[in-house]
mmCIF file with all atom_site columns, C-alpha atoms in Angstrom:
data_model
loop_
_atom_site.group_PDB
_atom_site.id
_atom_site.type_symbol
_atom_site.label_atom_id
_atom_site.label_alt_id
_atom_site.label_comp_id
_atom_site.label_asym_id
_atom_site.label_entity_id
_atom_site.label_seq_id
_atom_site.pdbx_PDB_ins_code
_atom_site.Cartn_x
_atom_site.Cartn_y
_atom_site.Cartn_z
_atom_site.occupancy
_atom_site.B_iso_or_equiv
_atom_site.pdbx_formal_charge
_atom_site.auth_seq_id
_atom_site.auth_comp_id
_atom_site.auth_asym_id
_atom_site.auth_atom_id
_atom_site.pdbx_PDB_model_num
ATOM 1   C CA . UNK D 1 1   ? 9.733   11.028  -9.941  1.00 0.00 ? 6   UNK D CA 1
ATOM 2   C CA . UNK D 1 2   ? 10.308  8.966   -6.718  1.00 0.00 ? 7   UNK D CA 1
ATOM 3   C CA . UNK D 1 3   ? 11.401  5.500   -7.266  1.00 0.00 ? 8   UNK D CA 1
ATOM 4   C CA . UNK D 1 4   ? 11.415  2.883   -4.446  1.00 0.00 ? 9   UNK D CA 1
ATOM 5   C CA . UNK D 1 5   ? 13.376  -0.284  -5.047  1.00 0.00 ? 10  UNK D CA 1
ATOM 6   C CA . UNK D 1 6   ? 13.135  -3.365  -2.835  1.00 0.00 ? 11  UNK D CA 1
ATOM 7   C CA . UNK D 1 7   ? 15.474  -6.331  -2.871  1.00 0.00 ? 12  UNK D CA 1
ATOM 8   C CA . UNK D 1 8   ? 15.238  -9.097  -3.071  1.00 0.00 ? 13  UNK D CA 1
ATOM 9   C CA . UNK D 1 9   ? 11.863  -9.541  -4.730  1.00 0.00 ? 14  UNK D CA 1
ATOM 10  C CA . UNK D 1 10  ? 11.730  -13.118 -3.773  1.00 0.00 ? 15  UNK D CA 1
ATOM 11  C CA . UNK D 1 11  ? 13.283  -14.903 -0.867  1.00 0.00 ? 16  UNK D CA 1
ATOM 12  C CA . UNK D 1 12  ? 13.048  -18.499 0.347   1.00 0.00 ? 17  UNK D CA 1
ATOM 13  C CA . UNK D 1 13  ? 14.857  -19.250 3.530   1.00 0.00 ? 18  UNK D CA 1
ATOM 14  C CA . UNK D 1 14  ? 14.864  -21.783 6.248   1.00 0.00 ? 19  UNK D CA 1
ATOM 15  C CA . UNK D 1 15  ? 13.476  -21.465 9.696   1.00 0.00 ? 20  UNK D CA 1
ATOM 16  C CA . UNK D 1 16  ? 15.943  -20.204 12.198  1.00 0.00 ? 21  UNK D CA 1
ATOM 17  C CA . UNK D 1 17  ? 18.014  -18.117 9.818   1.00 0.00 ? 22  UNK D CA 1
ATOM 18  C CA . UNK D 1 18  ? 18.504  -14.341 9.583   1.00 0.00 ? 23  UNK D CA 1
ATOM 19  C CA . UNK D 1 19  ? 18.037  -12.224 6.644   1.00 0.00 ? 24  UNK D CA 1
ATOM 20  C CA . UNK D 1 20  ? 17.579  -8.633  5.557   1.00 0.00 ? 25  UNK D CA 1
ATOM 21  C CA . UNK D 1 21  ? 15.357  -7.049  3.090   1.00 0.00 ? 26  UNK D CA 1
ATOM 22  C CA . UNK D 1 22  ? 16.528  -3.686  1.603   1.00 0.00 ? 27  UNK D CA 1
ATOM 23  C CA . UNK D 1 23  ? 14.488  -0.742  0.484   1.00 0.00 ? 28  UNK D CA 1
ATOM 24  C CA . UNK D 1 24  ? 16.212  2.090   -1.459  1.00 0.00 ? 29  UNK D CA 1
ATOM 25  C CA . UNK D 1 25  ? 14.483  5.263   -2.505  1.00 0.00 ? 30  UNK D CA 1
ATOM 26  C CA . UNK D 1 26  ? 15.524  8.082   -4.849  1.00 0.00 ? 31  UNK D CA 1
ATOM 27  C CA . UNK D 1 27  ? 14.496  11.246  -3.302  1.00 0.00 ? 32  UNK D CA 1
ATOM 28  C CA . UNK D 1 28  ? 14.751  12.958  0.167   1.00 0.00 ? 33  UNK D CA 1
ATOM 29  C CA . UNK D 1 29  ? 12.220  11.639  2.651   1.00 0.00 ? 34  UNK D CA 1
ATOM 30  C CA . UNK D 1 30  ? 12.198  10.985  6.375   1.00 0.00 ? 35  UNK D CA 1
ATOM 31  C CA . UNK D 1 31  ? 8.937   8.985   6.347   1.00 0.00 ? 36  UNK D CA 1
ATOM 32  C CA . UNK D 1 32  ? 9.045   5.344   5.473   1.00 0.00 ? 37  UNK D CA 1
ATOM 33  C CA . UNK D 1 33  ? 6.552   2.619   6.208   1.00 0.00 ? 38  UNK D CA 1
ATOM 34  C CA . UNK D 1 34  ? 6.700   -1.160  6.120   1.00 0.00 ? 39  UNK D CA 1
ATOM 35  C CA . UNK D 1 35  ? 3.672   -3.219  5.424   1.00 0.00 ? 40  UNK D CA 1
ATOM 36  C CA . UNK D 1 36  ? 2.916   -7.019  5.469   1.00 0.00 ? 41  UNK D CA 1
ATOM 37  C CA . UNK D 1 37  ? 0.538   -8.592  3.047   1.00 0.00 ? 42  UNK D CA 1
ATOM 38  C CA . UNK D 1 38  ? -0.737  -12.169 3.371   1.00 0.00 ? 43  UNK D CA 1
ATOM 39  C CA . UNK D 1 39  ? -2.053  -13.942 0.261   1.00 0.00 ? 44  UNK D CA 1
ATOM 40  C CA . UNK D 1 40  ? -5.430  -12.632 -0.696  1.00 0.00 ? 45  UNK D CA 1
ATOM 41  C CA . UNK D 1 41  ? -5.491  -10.185 2.175   1.00 0.00 ? 46  UNK D CA 1
ATOM 42  C CA . UNK D 1 42  ? -5.014  -6.491  2.693   1.00 0.00 ? 47  UNK D CA 1
ATOM 43  C CA . UNK D 1 43  ? -1.856  -4.655  3.671   1.00 0.00 ? 48  UNK D CA 1
ATOM 44  C CA . UNK D 1 44  ? -1.206  -4.535  7.460   1.00 0.00 ? 49  UNK D CA 1
ATOM 45  C CA . UNK D 1 45  ? 0.995   -1.818  8.867   1.00 0.00 ? 50  UNK D CA 1
ATOM 46  C CA . UNK D 1 46  ? 4.212   -3.176  10.457  1.00 0.00 ? 51  UNK D CA 1
ATOM 47  C CA . UNK D 1 47  ? 6.512   -0.110  11.191  1.00 0.00 ? 52  UNK D CA 1
ATOM 48  C CA . UNK D 1 48  ? 6.337   3.586   10.919  1.00 0.00 ? 53  UNK D CA 1
ATOM 49  C CA . UNK D 1 49  ? 9.828   5.251   10.588  1.00 0.00 ? 54  UNK D CA 1
ATOM 50  C CA . UNK D 1 50  ? 9.746   9.040   10.852  1.00 0.00 ? 55  UNK D CA 1
ATOM 51  C CA . UNK D 1 51  ? 13.381  10.201  11.306  1.00 0.00 ? 56  UNK D CA 1
ATOM 52  C CA . UNK D 1 52  ? 16.963  9.429   10.411  1.00 0.00 ? 57  UNK D CA 1
ATOM 53  C CA . UNK D 1 53  ? 18.276  6.643   12.515  1.00 0.00 ? 58  UNK D CA 1
ATOM 54  C CA . UNK D 1 54  ? 14.854  5.511   13.582  1.00 0.00 ? 59  UNK D CA 1
ATOM 55  C CA . UNK D 1 55  ? 14.844  1.815   14.645  1.00 0.00 ? 60  UNK D CA 1
ATOM 56  C CA . UNK D 1 56  ? 11.630  -0.232  15.442  1.00 0.00 ? 61  UNK D CA 1
ATOM 57  C CA . UNK D 1 57  ? 11.400  -3.766  16.630  1.00 0.00 ? 62  UNK D CA 1
ATOM 58  C CA . UNK D 1 58  ? 8.440   -6.091  16.870  1.00 0.00 ? 63  UNK D CA 1
ATOM 59  C CA . UNK D 1 59  ? 9.103   -9.659  17.706  1.00 0.00 ? 64  UNK D CA 1
ATOM 60  C CA . UNK D 1 60  ? 11.650  -11.164 15.225  1.00 0.00 ? 65  UNK D CA 1
ATOM 61  C CA . UNK D 1 61  ? 11.419  -8.133  12.854  1.00 0.00 ? 66  UNK D CA 1
ATOM 62  C CA . UNK D 1 62  ? 13.394  -5.004  13.081  1.00 0.00 ? 67  UNK D CA 1
ATOM 63  C CA . UNK D 1 63  ? 13.304  -2.003  10.719  1.00 0.00 ? 68  UNK D CA 1
ATOM 64  C CA . UNK D 1 64  ? 15.641  0.906   10.459  1.00 0.00 ? 69  UNK D CA 1
ATOM 65  C CA . UNK D 1 65  ? 15.958  4.084   8.451   1.00 0.00 ? 70  UNK D CA 1
ATOM 66  C CA . UNK D 1 66  ? 18.967  5.930   7.241   1.00 0.00 ? 71  UNK D CA 1
ATOM 67  C CA . UNK D 1 67  ? 17.743  8.991   5.458   1.00 0.00 ? 72  UNK D CA 1
ATOM 68  C CA . UNK D 1 68  ? 21.146  10.119  4.262   1.00 0.00 ? 73  UNK D CA 1
ATOM 69  C CA . UNK D 1 69  ? 21.724  6.839   2.459   1.00 0.00 ? 74  UNK D CA 1
ATOM 70  C CA . UNK D 1 70  ? 17.958  6.752   1.446   1.00 0.00 ? 75  UNK D CA 1
ATOM 71  C CA . UNK D 1 71  ? 17.877  3.263   2.692   1.00 0.00 ? 76  UNK D CA 1
ATOM 72  C CA . UNK D 1 72  ? 15.653  1.204   5.008   1.00 0.00 ? 77  UNK D CA 1
ATOM 73  C CA . UNK D 1 73  ? 16.164  -2.356  6.047   1.00 0.00 ? 78  UNK D CA 1
ATOM 74  C CA . UNK D 1 74  ? 13.836  -4.918  7.488   1.00 0.00 ? 79  UNK D CA 1
ATOM 75  C CA . UNK D 1 75  ? 15.790  -7.502  9.450   1.00 0.00 ? 80  UNK D CA 1
ATOM 76  C CA . UNK D 1 76  ? 14.381  -10.975 10.211  1.00 0.00 ? 81  UNK D CA 1
ATOM 77  C CA . UNK D 1 77  ? 15.916  -12.851 13.096  1.00 0.00 ? 82  UNK D CA 1
ATOM 78  C CA . UNK D 1 78  ? 15.602  -16.672 13.610  1.00 0.00 ? 83  UNK D CA 1
ATOM 79  C CA . UNK D 1 79  ? 12.790  -16.716 10.957  1.00 0.00 ? 84  UNK D CA 1
ATOM 80  C CA . UNK D 1 80  ? 9.630   -18.812 11.641  1.00 0.00 ? 85  UNK D CA 1
ATOM 81  C CA . UNK D 1 81  ? 7.094   -20.078 9.185   1.00 0.00 ? 86  UNK D CA 1
ATOM 82  C CA . UNK D 1 82  ? 4.399   -17.592 10.297  1.00 0.00 ? 87  UNK D CA 1
ATOM 83  C CA . UNK D 1 83  ? 6.569   -14.774 8.890   1.00 0.00 ? 88  UNK D CA 1
ATOM 84  C CA . UNK D 1 84  ? 5.962   -15.987 5.355   1.00 0.00 ? 89  UNK D CA 1
ATOM 85  C CA . UNK D 1 85  ? 4.206   -13.052 3.442   1.00 0.00 ? 90  UNK D CA 1
ATOM 86  C CA . UNK D 1 86  ? 4.932   -10.347 0.997   1.00 0.00 ? 91  UNK D CA 1
ATOM 87  C CA . UNK D 1 87  ? 6.528   -7.248  2.577   1.00 0.00 ? 92  UNK D CA 1
ATOM 88  C CA . UNK D 1 88  ? 6.286   -3.774  1.116   1.00 0.00 ? 93  UNK D CA 1
ATOM 89  C CA . UNK D 1 89  ? 8.145   -0.630  1.958   1.00 0.00 ? 94  UNK D CA 1
ATOM 90  C CA . UNK D 1 90  ? 6.581   2.636   1.110   1.00 0.00 ? 95  UNK D CA 1
ATOM 91  C CA . UNK D 1 91  ? 7.903   6.188   1.073   1.00 0.00 ? 96  UNK D CA 1
ATOM 92  C CA . UNK D 1 92  ? 6.175   9.463   1.623   1.00 0.00 ? 97  UNK D CA 1
ATOM 93  C CA . UNK D 1 93  ? 8.168   12.252  -0.130  1.00 0.00 ? 98  UNK D CA 1
ATOM 94  C CA . UNK D 1 94  ? 5.350   14.848  -0.500  1.00 0.00 ? 99  UNK D CA 1
ATOM 95  C CA . UNK D 1 95  ? 4.183   15.568  2.908   1.00 0.00 ? 100 UNK D CA 1
ATOM 96  C CA . UNK D 1 96  ? 1.343   13.177  2.403   1.00 0.00 ? 101 UNK D CA 1
ATOM 97  C CA . UNK D 1 97  ? 0.095   15.137  -0.467  1.00 0.00 ? 102 UNK D CA 1
ATOM 98  C CA . UNK D 1 98  ? 1.143   12.770  -3.089  1.00 0.00 ? 103 UNK D CA 1
ATOM 99  C CA . UNK D 1 99  ? 0.429   9.604   -1.227  1.00 0.00 ? 104 UNK D CA 1
ATOM 100 C CA . UNK D 1 100 ? 2.863   6.755   -0.726  1.00 0.00 ? 105 UNK D CA 1
ATOM 101 C CA . UNK D 1 101 ? 5.132   5.260   -3.274  1.00 0.00 ? 106 UNK D CA 1
ATOM 102 C CA . UNK D 1 102 ? 5.445   1.476   -2.834  1.00 0.00 ? 107 UNK D CA 1
ATOM 103 C CA . UNK D 1 103 ? 8.257   -0.905  -3.697  1.00 0.00 ? 108 UNK D CA 1
ATOM 104 C CA . UNK D 1 104 ? 7.319   -3.847  -5.610  1.00 0.00 ? 109 UNK D CA 1
ATOM 105 C CA . UNK D 1 105 ? 7.360   -6.054  -2.559  1.00 0.00 ? 110 UNK D CA 1
ATOM 106 C CA . UNK D 1 106 ? 9.474   -8.986  -1.383  1.00 0.00 ? 111 UNK D CA 1
ATOM 107 C CA . UNK D 1 107 ? 7.757   -12.252 -1.408  1.00 0.00 ? 112 UNK D CA 1
ATOM 108 C CA . UNK D 1 108 ? 9.247   -14.142 1.580   1.00 0.00 ? 113 UNK D CA 1
ATOM 109 C CA . UNK D 1 109 ? 8.806   -17.973 1.967   1.00 0.00 ? 114 UNK D CA 1
ATOM 110 C CA . UNK D 1 110 ? 10.142  -19.579 5.169   1.00 0.00 ? 115 UNK D CA 1
ATOM 111 C CA . UNK D 1 111 ? 10.383  -23.355 5.068   1.00 0.00 ? 116 UNK D CA 1
ATOM 112 C CA . UNK D 1 112 ? 10.588  -25.600 7.984   1.00 0.00 ? 117 UNK D CA 1
ATOM 113 C CA . UNK X 2 1   ? -12.975 0.219   15.637  1.00 0.00 ? 19  UNK X CA 1
ATOM 114 C CA . UNK X 2 2   ? -10.936 2.282   13.051  1.00 0.00 ? 20  UNK X CA 1
ATOM 115 C CA . UNK X 2 3   ? -11.303 0.870   9.702   1.00 0.00 ? 21  UNK X CA 1
ATOM 116 C CA . UNK X 2 4   ? -11.552 1.356   5.936   1.00 0.00 ? 22  UNK X CA 1
ATOM 117 C CA . UNK X 2 5   ? -14.391 -0.567  4.269   1.00 0.00 ? 23  UNK X CA 1
ATOM 118 C CA . UNK X 2 6   ? -14.649 -1.463  0.740   1.00 0.00 ? 24  UNK X CA 1
ATOM 119 C CA . UNK X 2 7   ? -17.401 -3.000  -1.217  1.00 0.00 ? 25  UNK X CA 1
ATOM 120 C CA . UNK X 2 8   ? -17.738 -5.266  -2.911  1.00 0.00 ? 26  UNK X CA 1
ATOM 121 C CA . UNK X 2 9   ? -14.907 -7.679  -2.079  1.00 0.00 ? 27  UNK X CA 1
ATOM 122 C CA . UNK X 2 10  ? -15.261 -9.699  -5.244  1.00 0.00 ? 28  UNK X CA 1
ATOM 123 C CA . UNK X 2 11  ? -16.800 -8.583  -8.616  1.00 0.00 ? 29  UNK X CA 1
ATOM 124 C CA . UNK X 2 12  ? -17.020 -10.265 -11.967 1.00 0.00 ? 30  UNK X CA 1
ATOM 125 C CA . UNK X 2 13  ? -18.317 -7.995  -14.742 1.00 0.00 ? 31  UNK X CA 1
ATOM 126 C CA . UNK X 2 14  ? -18.507 -7.586  -18.421 1.00 0.00 ? 32  UNK X CA 1
ATOM 127 C CA . UNK X 2 15  ? -16.638 -5.214  -20.655 1.00 0.00 ? 33  UNK X CA 1
ATOM 128 C CA . UNK X 2 16  ? -18.408 -1.877  -20.923 1.00 0.00 ? 34  UNK X CA 1
ATOM 129 C CA . UNK X 2 17  ? -20.854 -2.258  -17.941 1.00 0.00 ? 35  UNK X CA 1
ATOM 130 C CA . UNK X 2 18  ? -20.362 0.697   -15.596 1.00 0.00 ? 36  UNK X CA 1
ATOM 131 C CA . UNK X 2 19  ? -19.460 -0.211  -11.939 1.00 0.00 ? 37  UNK X CA 1
ATOM 132 C CA . UNK X 2 20  ? -18.700 1.570   -8.643  1.00 0.00 ? 38  UNK X CA 1
ATOM 133 C CA . UNK X 2 21  ? -16.517 0.337   -5.833  1.00 0.00 ? 39  UNK X CA 1
ATOM 134 C CA . UNK X 2 22  ? -17.251 2.126   -2.654  1.00 0.00 ? 40  UNK X CA 1
ATOM 135 C CA . UNK X 2 23  ? -14.874 3.063   0.137   1.00 0.00 ? 41  UNK X CA 1
ATOM 136 C CA . UNK X 2 24  ? -15.559 4.445   3.464   1.00 0.00 ? 42  UNK X CA 1
ATOM 137 C CA . UNK X 2 25  ? -13.233 5.317   6.460   1.00 0.00 ? 43  UNK X CA 1
ATOM 138 C CA . UNK X 2 26  ? -14.286 6.138   10.086  1.00 0.00 ? 44  UNK X CA 1
ATOM 139 C CA . UNK X 2 27  ? -10.955 7.901   11.078  1.00 0.00 ? 45  UNK X CA 1
ATOM 140 C CA . UNK X 2 28  ? -11.748 11.459  9.898   1.00 0.00 ? 46  UNK X CA 1
ATOM 141 C CA . UNK X 2 29  ? -8.728  11.240  7.551   1.00 0.00 ? 47  UNK X CA 1
ATOM 142 C CA . UNK X 2 30  ? -8.270  14.040  5.080   1.00 0.00 ? 48  UNK X CA 1
ATOM 143 C CA . UNK X 2 31  ? -6.394  11.928  2.605   1.00 0.00 ? 49  UNK X CA 1
ATOM 144 C CA . UNK X 2 32  ? -7.896  8.988   0.719   1.00 0.00 ? 50  UNK X CA 1
ATOM 145 C CA . UNK X 2 33  ? -6.550  7.137   -2.378  1.00 0.00 ? 51  UNK X CA 1
ATOM 146 C CA . UNK X 2 34  ? -7.077  4.160   -4.622  1.00 0.00 ? 52  UNK X CA 1
ATOM 147 C CA . UNK X 2 35  ? -4.443  1.771   -5.655  1.00 0.00 ? 53  UNK X CA 1
ATOM 148 C CA . UNK X 2 36  ? -4.391  -1.209  -7.972  1.00 0.00 ? 54  UNK X CA 1
ATOM 149 C CA . UNK X 2 37  ? -2.111  -4.242  -7.340  1.00 0.00 ? 55  UNK X CA 1
ATOM 150 C CA . UNK X 2 38  ? -0.957  -6.376  -10.150 1.00 0.00 ? 56  UNK X CA 1
ATOM 151 C CA . UNK X 2 39  ? 1.606   -9.187  -10.127 1.00 0.00 ? 57  UNK X CA 1
ATOM 152 C CA . UNK X 2 40  ? 5.136   -7.978  -10.568 1.00 0.00 ? 58  UNK X CA 1
ATOM 153 C CA . UNK X 2 41  ? 4.051   -4.337  -10.554 1.00 0.00 ? 59  UNK X CA 1
ATOM 154 C CA . UNK X 2 42  ? 3.366   -3.798  -6.844  1.00 0.00 ? 60  UNK X CA 1
ATOM 155 C CA . UNK X 2 43  ? 0.813   -1.116  -5.923  1.00 0.00 ? 61  UNK X CA 1
ATOM 156 C CA . UNK X 2 44  ? 0.205   1.809   -8.172  1.00 0.00 ? 62  UNK X CA 1
ATOM 157 C CA . UNK X 2 45  ? -1.898  4.788   -7.285  1.00 0.00 ? 63  UNK X CA 1
ATOM 158 C CA . UNK X 2 46  ? -4.895  5.590   -9.423  1.00 0.00 ? 64  UNK X CA 1
ATOM 159 C CA . UNK X 2 47  ? -6.496  8.653   -7.843  1.00 0.00 ? 65  UNK X CA 1
ATOM 160 C CA . UNK X 2 48  ? -6.188  10.439  -4.567  1.00 0.00 ? 66  UNK X CA 1
ATOM 161 C CA . UNK X 2 49  ? -8.032  13.158  -2.665  1.00 0.00 ? 67  UNK X CA 1
ATOM 162 C CA . UNK X 2 50  ? -6.653  15.568  -0.089  1.00 0.00 ? 68  UNK X CA 1
ATOM 163 C CA . UNK X 2 51  ? -9.996  16.666  1.158   1.00 0.00 ? 69  UNK X CA 1
ATOM 164 C CA . UNK X 2 52  ? -13.701 17.002  0.188   1.00 0.00 ? 70  UNK X CA 1
ATOM 165 C CA . UNK X 2 53  ? -14.065 18.016  -3.418  1.00 0.00 ? 71  UNK X CA 1
ATOM 166 C CA . UNK X 2 54  ? -10.262 17.873  -3.976  1.00 0.00 ? 72  UNK X CA 1
ATOM 167 C CA . UNK X 2 55  ? -9.195  14.986  -6.151  1.00 0.00 ? 73  UNK X CA 1
ATOM 168 C CA . UNK X 2 56  ? -6.172  14.408  -8.445  1.00 0.00 ? 74  UNK X CA 1
ATOM 169 C CA . UNK X 2 57  ? -4.713  11.782  -10.715 1.00 0.00 ? 75  UNK X CA 1
ATOM 170 C CA . UNK X 2 58  ? -2.197  9.350   -9.429  1.00 0.00 ? 76  UNK X CA 1
ATOM 171 C CA . UNK X 2 59  ? 0.126   7.255   -11.652 1.00 0.00 ? 77  UNK X CA 1
ATOM 172 C CA . UNK X 2 60  ? -2.413  5.124   -13.535 1.00 0.00 ? 78  UNK X CA 1
ATOM 173 C CA . UNK X 2 61  ? -5.725  7.178   -13.787 1.00 0.00 ? 79  UNK X CA 1
ATOM 174 C CA . UNK X 2 62  ? -6.866  6.205   -17.271 1.00 0.00 ? 80  UNK X CA 1
ATOM 175 C CA . UNK X 2 63  ? -10.250 4.531   -17.311 1.00 0.00 ? 81  UNK X CA 1
ATOM 176 C CA . UNK X 2 64  ? -11.130 5.554   -13.776 1.00 0.00 ? 82  UNK X CA 1
ATOM 177 C CA . UNK X 2 65  ? -13.119 8.383   -12.073 1.00 0.00 ? 83  UNK X CA 1
ATOM 178 C CA . UNK X 2 66  ? -13.504 9.248   -8.439  1.00 0.00 ? 84  UNK X CA 1
ATOM 179 C CA . UNK X 2 67  ? -15.420 11.678  -6.427  1.00 0.00 ? 85  UNK X CA 1
ATOM 180 C CA . UNK X 2 68  ? -15.155 13.039  -2.837  1.00 0.00 ? 86  UNK X CA 1
ATOM 181 C CA . UNK X 2 69  ? -18.512 14.574  -1.785  1.00 0.00 ? 87  UNK X CA 1
ATOM 182 C CA . UNK X 2 70  ? -18.122 13.638  1.875   1.00 0.00 ? 88  UNK X CA 1
ATOM 183 C CA . UNK X 2 71  ? -14.987 13.255  3.882   1.00 0.00 ? 89  UNK X CA 1
ATOM 184 C CA . UNK X 2 72  ? -15.568 9.673   4.871   1.00 0.00 ? 90  UNK X CA 1
ATOM 185 C CA . UNK X 2 73  ? -16.402 8.282   1.272   1.00 0.00 ? 91  UNK X CA 1
ATOM 186 C CA . UNK X 2 74  ? -14.245 7.921   -1.777  1.00 0.00 ? 92  UNK X CA 1
ATOM 187 C CA . UNK X 2 75  ? -15.871 5.820   -4.544  1.00 0.00 ? 93  UNK X CA 1
ATOM 188 C CA . UNK X 2 76  ? -14.033 4.476   -7.537  1.00 0.00 ? 94  UNK X CA 1
ATOM 189 C CA . UNK X 2 77  ? -15.949 4.544   -10.703 1.00 0.00 ? 95  UNK X CA 1
ATOM 190 C CA . UNK X 2 78  ? -15.271 2.540   -13.898 1.00 0.00 ? 96  UNK X CA 1
ATOM 191 C CA . UNK X 2 79  ? -17.467 3.989   -16.585 1.00 0.00 ? 97  UNK X CA 1
ATOM 192 C CA . UNK X 2 80  ? -16.671 1.386   -19.245 1.00 0.00 ? 98  UNK X CA 1
ATOM 193 C CA . UNK X 2 81  ? -14.501 -1.459  -17.745 1.00 0.00 ? 99  UNK X CA 1
ATOM 194 C CA . UNK X 2 82  ? -12.091 -3.221  -19.909 1.00 0.00 ? 100 UNK X CA 1
ATOM 195 C CA . UNK X 2 83  ? -10.245 -6.536  -19.374 1.00 0.00 ? 101 UNK X CA 1
ATOM 196 C CA . UNK X 2 84  ? -6.959  -4.767  -18.563 1.00 0.00 ? 102 UNK X CA 1
ATOM 197 C CA . UNK X 2 85  ? -8.714  -3.262  -15.533 1.00 0.00 ? 103 UNK X CA 1
ATOM 198 C CA . UNK X 2 86  ? -8.942  -6.741  -14.053 1.00 0.00 ? 104 UNK X CA 1
ATOM 199 C CA . UNK X 2 87  ? -6.994  -6.332  -10.797 1.00 0.00 ? 105 UNK X CA 1
ATOM 200 C CA . UNK X 2 88  ? -7.000  -6.192  -7.022  1.00 0.00 ? 106 UNK X CA 1
ATOM 201 C CA . UNK X 2 89  ? -7.910  -2.690  -5.796  1.00 0.00 ? 107 UNK X CA 1
ATOM 202 C CA . UNK X 2 90  ? -7.328  -1.121  -2.469  1.00 0.00 ? 108 UNK X CA 1
ATOM 203 C CA . UNK X 2 91  ? -8.682  1.946   -0.920  1.00 0.00 ? 109 UNK X CA 1
ATOM 204 C CA . UNK X 2 92  ? -6.483  3.632   1.678   1.00 0.00 ? 110 UNK X CA 1
ATOM 205 C CA . UNK X 2 93  ? -6.786  6.685   4.047   1.00 0.00 ? 111 UNK X CA 1
ATOM 206 C CA . UNK X 2 94  ? -4.342  8.675   6.046   1.00 0.00 ? 112 UNK X CA 1
ATOM 207 C CA . UNK X 2 95  ? -3.812  11.906  7.726   1.00 0.00 ? 113 UNK X CA 1
ATOM 208 C CA . UNK X 2 96  ? -2.149  14.657  5.703   1.00 0.00 ? 114 UNK X CA 1
ATOM 209 C CA . UNK X 2 97  ? 1.447   15.419  6.066   1.00 0.00 ? 115 UNK X CA 1
ATOM 210 C CA . UNK X 2 98  ? 1.212   18.225  8.550   1.00 0.00 ? 116 UNK X CA 1
ATOM 211 C CA . UNK X 2 99  ? 0.909   15.640  11.217  1.00 0.00 ? 117 UNK X CA 1
ATOM 212 C CA . UNK X 2 100 ? 4.010   13.918  10.211  1.00 0.00 ? 118 UNK X CA 1
ATOM 213 C CA . UNK X 2 101 ? 2.773   10.409  10.435  1.00 0.00 ? 119 UNK X CA 1
ATOM 214 C CA . UNK X 2 102 ? 1.089   9.764   7.089   1.00 0.00 ? 120 UNK X CA 1
ATOM 215 C CA . UNK X 2 103 ? 0.769   5.995   7.555   1.00 0.00 ? 121 UNK X CA 1
ATOM 216 C CA . UNK X 2 104 ? -1.934  4.665   5.328   1.00 0.00 ? 122 UNK X CA 1
ATOM 217 C CA . UNK X 2 105 ? -4.762  2.337   6.476   1.00 0.00 ? 123 UNK X CA 1
ATOM 218 C CA . UNK X 2 106 ? -5.935  -0.033  3.792   1.00 0.00 ? 124 UNK X CA 1
ATOM 219 C CA . UNK X 2 107 ? -9.376  -1.489  2.998   1.00 0.00 ? 125 UNK X CA 1
ATOM 220 C CA . UNK X 2 108 ? -9.656  -5.225  2.563   1.00 0.00 ? 126 UNK X CA 1
ATOM 221 C CA . UNK X 2 109 ? -9.408  -5.017  -1.113  1.00 0.00 ? 127 UNK X CA 1
ATOM 222 C CA . UNK X 2 110 ? -11.790 -5.520  -4.138  1.00 0.00 ? 128 UNK X CA 1
ATOM 223 C CA . UNK X 2 111 ? -10.870 -8.295  -6.518  1.00 0.00 ? 129 UNK X CA 1
ATOM 224 C CA . UNK X 2 112 ? -12.342 -7.233  -9.991  1.00 0.00 ? 130 UNK X CA 1
ATOM 225 C CA . UNK X 2 113 ? -12.532 -9.362  -13.030 1.00 0.00 ? 131 UNK X CA 1
ATOM 226 C CA . UNK X 2 114 ? -13.679 -7.851  -16.334 1.00 0.00 ? 132 UNK X CA 1
ATOM 227 C CA . UNK X 2 115 ? -14.506 -10.427 -18.983 1.00 0.00 ? 133 UNK X CA 1
#
């Protein structure tokens, strides 16, 4: 059974600081996705990582995938309040046939 | 505009009264699924469908039914809702794995309360 673990589950940080969210998964996969969810809203796709060594950047967020270590990271650079949200990683280990398995999410609060 | 549409967005109902949450996508995706989201538990898959007339159980299927008569629609049916089904529900669609990118697109969510 595929397990996806995110940490931390909760993070409060100040604006301007850097931090990394980690996503570990338990079985071979080269498809990993990051989503953002604002309170009361749906999940919005942030990054699609489809190969070992993939790195994607959008603004102050950068995601990477190491399939050998079964690890993805979401790095936040010089955080701003607007990045406050819950971030989920999700892994597809079944060629899409089993759907995505989600981590429990990282609730990120960025304080001025 | 590519989208996944769920209805209703909010629903309060009583125990035992059958209800259906509809889901429709306009991206011609083969794969559709339902998740429920509960505090501390993240998203858990209820049912999924790989194509028309093909459905299968996810991780938490008890108390739910689905059907896939058309490619674009995937309704979630609660025949006899109970309070433990109070949750936030999301429908999602994606291409199947042969295309490599199986990124899921989510509906806006249905907040269900069963009293």
